[in-house]
C-alpha positions as a LaTeX table, in Angstrom:
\begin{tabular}{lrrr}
\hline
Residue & $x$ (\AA) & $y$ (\AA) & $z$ (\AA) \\
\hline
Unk1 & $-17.20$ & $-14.14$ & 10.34 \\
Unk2 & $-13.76$ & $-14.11$ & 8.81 \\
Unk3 & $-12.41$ & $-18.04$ & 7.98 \\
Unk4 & $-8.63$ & $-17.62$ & 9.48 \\
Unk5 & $-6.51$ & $-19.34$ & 11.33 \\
Unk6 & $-4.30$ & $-17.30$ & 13.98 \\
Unk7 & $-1.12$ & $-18.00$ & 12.40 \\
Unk8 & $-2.61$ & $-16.26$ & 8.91 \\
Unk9 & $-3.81$ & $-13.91$ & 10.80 \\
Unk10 & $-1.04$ & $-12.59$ & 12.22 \\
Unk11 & 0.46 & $-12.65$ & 8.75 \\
Unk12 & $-2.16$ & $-10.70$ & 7.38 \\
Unk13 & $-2.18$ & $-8.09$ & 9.99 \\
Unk14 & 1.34 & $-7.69$ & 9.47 \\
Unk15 & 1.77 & $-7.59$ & 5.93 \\
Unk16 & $-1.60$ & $-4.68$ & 5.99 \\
Unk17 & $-0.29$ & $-2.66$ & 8.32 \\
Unk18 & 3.23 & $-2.50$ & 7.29 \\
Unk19 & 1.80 & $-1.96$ & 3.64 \\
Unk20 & $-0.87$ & 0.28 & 5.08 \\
Unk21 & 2.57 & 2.68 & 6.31 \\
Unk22 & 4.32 & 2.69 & 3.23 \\
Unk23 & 1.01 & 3.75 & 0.79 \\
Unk24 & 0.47 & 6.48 & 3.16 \\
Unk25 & 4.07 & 7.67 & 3.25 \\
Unk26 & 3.80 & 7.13 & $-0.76$ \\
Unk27 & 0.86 & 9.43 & $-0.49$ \\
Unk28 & 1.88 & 12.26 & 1.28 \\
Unk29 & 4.82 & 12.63 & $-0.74$ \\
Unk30 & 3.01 & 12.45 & $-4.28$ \\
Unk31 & 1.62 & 15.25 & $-3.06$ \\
Unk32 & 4.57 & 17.17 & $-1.74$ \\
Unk33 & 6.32 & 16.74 & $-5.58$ \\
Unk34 & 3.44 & 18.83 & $-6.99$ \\
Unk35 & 4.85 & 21.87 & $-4.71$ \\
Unk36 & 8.16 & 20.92 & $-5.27$ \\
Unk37 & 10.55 & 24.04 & $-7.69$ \\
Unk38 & 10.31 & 22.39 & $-11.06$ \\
Unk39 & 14.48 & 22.17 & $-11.28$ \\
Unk40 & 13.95 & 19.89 & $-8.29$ \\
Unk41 & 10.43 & 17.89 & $-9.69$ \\
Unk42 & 12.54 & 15.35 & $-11.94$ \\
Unk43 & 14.76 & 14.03 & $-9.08$ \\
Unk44 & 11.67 & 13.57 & $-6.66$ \\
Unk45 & 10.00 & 11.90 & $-9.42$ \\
Unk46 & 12.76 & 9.26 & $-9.67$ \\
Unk47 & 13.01 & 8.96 & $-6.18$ \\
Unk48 & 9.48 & 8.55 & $-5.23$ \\
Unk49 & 9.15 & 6.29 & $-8.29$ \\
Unk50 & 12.08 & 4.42 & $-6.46$ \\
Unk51 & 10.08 & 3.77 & $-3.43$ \\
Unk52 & 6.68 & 3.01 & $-4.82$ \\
Unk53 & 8.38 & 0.13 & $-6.72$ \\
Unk54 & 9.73 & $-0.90$ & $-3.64$ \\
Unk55 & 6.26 & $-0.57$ & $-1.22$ \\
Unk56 & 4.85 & $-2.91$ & $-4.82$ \\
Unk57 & 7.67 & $-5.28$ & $-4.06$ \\
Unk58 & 6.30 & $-5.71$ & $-0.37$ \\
Unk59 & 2.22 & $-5.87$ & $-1.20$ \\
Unk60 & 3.45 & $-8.54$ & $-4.45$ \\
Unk61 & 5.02 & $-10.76$ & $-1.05$ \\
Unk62 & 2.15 & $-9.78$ & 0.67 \\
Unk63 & 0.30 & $-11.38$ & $-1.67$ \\
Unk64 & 2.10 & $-14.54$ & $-1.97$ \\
Unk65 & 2.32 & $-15.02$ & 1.23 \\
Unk66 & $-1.03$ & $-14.42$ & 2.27 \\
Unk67 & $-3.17$ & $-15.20$ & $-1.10$ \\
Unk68 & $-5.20$ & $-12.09$ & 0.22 \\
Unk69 & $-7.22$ & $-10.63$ & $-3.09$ \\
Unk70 & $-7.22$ & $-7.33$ & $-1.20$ \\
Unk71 & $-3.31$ & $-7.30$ & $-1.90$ \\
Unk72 & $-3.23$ & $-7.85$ & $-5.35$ \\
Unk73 & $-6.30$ & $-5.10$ & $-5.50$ \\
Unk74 & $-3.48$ & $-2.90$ & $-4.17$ \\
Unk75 & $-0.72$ & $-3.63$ & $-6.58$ \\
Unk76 & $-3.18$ & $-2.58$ & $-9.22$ \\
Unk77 & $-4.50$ & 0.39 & $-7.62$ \\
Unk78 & $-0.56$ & 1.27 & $-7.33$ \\
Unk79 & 0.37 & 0.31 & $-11.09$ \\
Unk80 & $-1.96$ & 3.06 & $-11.81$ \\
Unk81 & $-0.38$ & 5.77 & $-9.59$ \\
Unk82 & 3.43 & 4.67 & $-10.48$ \\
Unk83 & 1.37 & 5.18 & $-13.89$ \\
Unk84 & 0.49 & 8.26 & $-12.90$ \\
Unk85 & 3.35 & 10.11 & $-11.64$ \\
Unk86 & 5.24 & 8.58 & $-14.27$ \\
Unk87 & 2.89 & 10.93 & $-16.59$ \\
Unk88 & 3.81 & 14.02 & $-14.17$ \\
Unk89 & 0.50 & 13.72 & $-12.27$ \\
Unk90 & 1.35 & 12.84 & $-8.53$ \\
Unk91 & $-1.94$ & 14.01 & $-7.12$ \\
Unk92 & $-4.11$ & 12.27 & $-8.76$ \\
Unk93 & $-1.79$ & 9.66 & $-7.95$ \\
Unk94 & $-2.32$ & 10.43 & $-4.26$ \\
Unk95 & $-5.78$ & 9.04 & $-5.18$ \\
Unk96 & $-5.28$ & 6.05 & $-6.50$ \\
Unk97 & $-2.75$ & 5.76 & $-3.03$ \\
Unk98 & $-5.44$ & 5.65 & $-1.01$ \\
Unk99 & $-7.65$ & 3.24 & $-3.24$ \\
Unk100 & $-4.36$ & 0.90 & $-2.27$ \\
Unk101 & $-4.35$ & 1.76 & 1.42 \\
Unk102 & $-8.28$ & 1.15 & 1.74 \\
Unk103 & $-7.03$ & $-2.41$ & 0.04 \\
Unk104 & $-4.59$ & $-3.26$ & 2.65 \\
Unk105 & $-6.60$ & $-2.19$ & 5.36 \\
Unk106 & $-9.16$ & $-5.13$ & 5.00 \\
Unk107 & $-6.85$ & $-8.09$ & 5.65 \\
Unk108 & $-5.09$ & $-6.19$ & 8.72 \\
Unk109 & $-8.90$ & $-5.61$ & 9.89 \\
Unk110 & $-10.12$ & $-9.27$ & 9.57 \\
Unk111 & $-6.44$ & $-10.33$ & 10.74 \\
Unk112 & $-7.00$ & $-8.20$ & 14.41 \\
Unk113 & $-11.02$ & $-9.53$ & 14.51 \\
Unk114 & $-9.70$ & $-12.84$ & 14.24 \\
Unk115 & $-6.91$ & $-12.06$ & 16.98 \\
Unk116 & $-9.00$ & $-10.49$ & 18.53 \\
Unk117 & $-11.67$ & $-13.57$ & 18.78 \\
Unk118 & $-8.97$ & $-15.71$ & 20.12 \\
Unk119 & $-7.11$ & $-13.41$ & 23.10 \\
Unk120 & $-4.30$ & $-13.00$ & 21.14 \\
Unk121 & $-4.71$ & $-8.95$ & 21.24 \\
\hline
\end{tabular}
């Protein structure tokens, strides 16, 4: 039984799933720059390092707003992959992604149970 009121649960639902969305975005284009014609690798670098930053931005609010562990398990799991690609290795970075997304995907599951437990979905 997960200790929640509805009103943090609807946070946490929505701060998981619209994390959840971004790490898998993140994800599938980690793995795109490996394919990517090396004259074209150093500006999808930058820009995927651009938007990982920013999805980091939204679990460290996440966090704050919610005081969810599972968030701040995220940011680290995403250090390591900005980490990572940083060091020219998006797919493993693609890995440590989905570490994050498993992460955000407990809150937004305990959020909807609790929802769920009182009508509200």
């Amino acid at each position: 039984m997960v200790s929640m009121d509805p009103k943090a649960a609807v946070m946490n639902y929505q701060y998981g799933e619209r994390a959840k969305s971004g790490l898998i975005i993140l994800s599938q284009l980690a793995i795109a720059l490996s394919g990517f014609p090396d004259q074209e690798k150093a500006g999808g670098k930058k820009m995927l390092l651009m938007m990982m930053e920013s999805v980091r931005t939204e679990l460290a609010f996440a966090h704050r707003g919610t005081s969810h562990r599972e968030f701040n398990r995220a940011i680290n799991s995403l250090s390591e992959a900005i980490s990572l690609v940083e060091s020219n290795q998006p797919e493993q970075a693609s890995q440590k992604i989905a570490q994050a997304v498993s992460a955000v995907t407990t809150p937004a599951a305990e959020a909807w149970q609790v929802l769920s437990e009182h009508g509200l979905v």
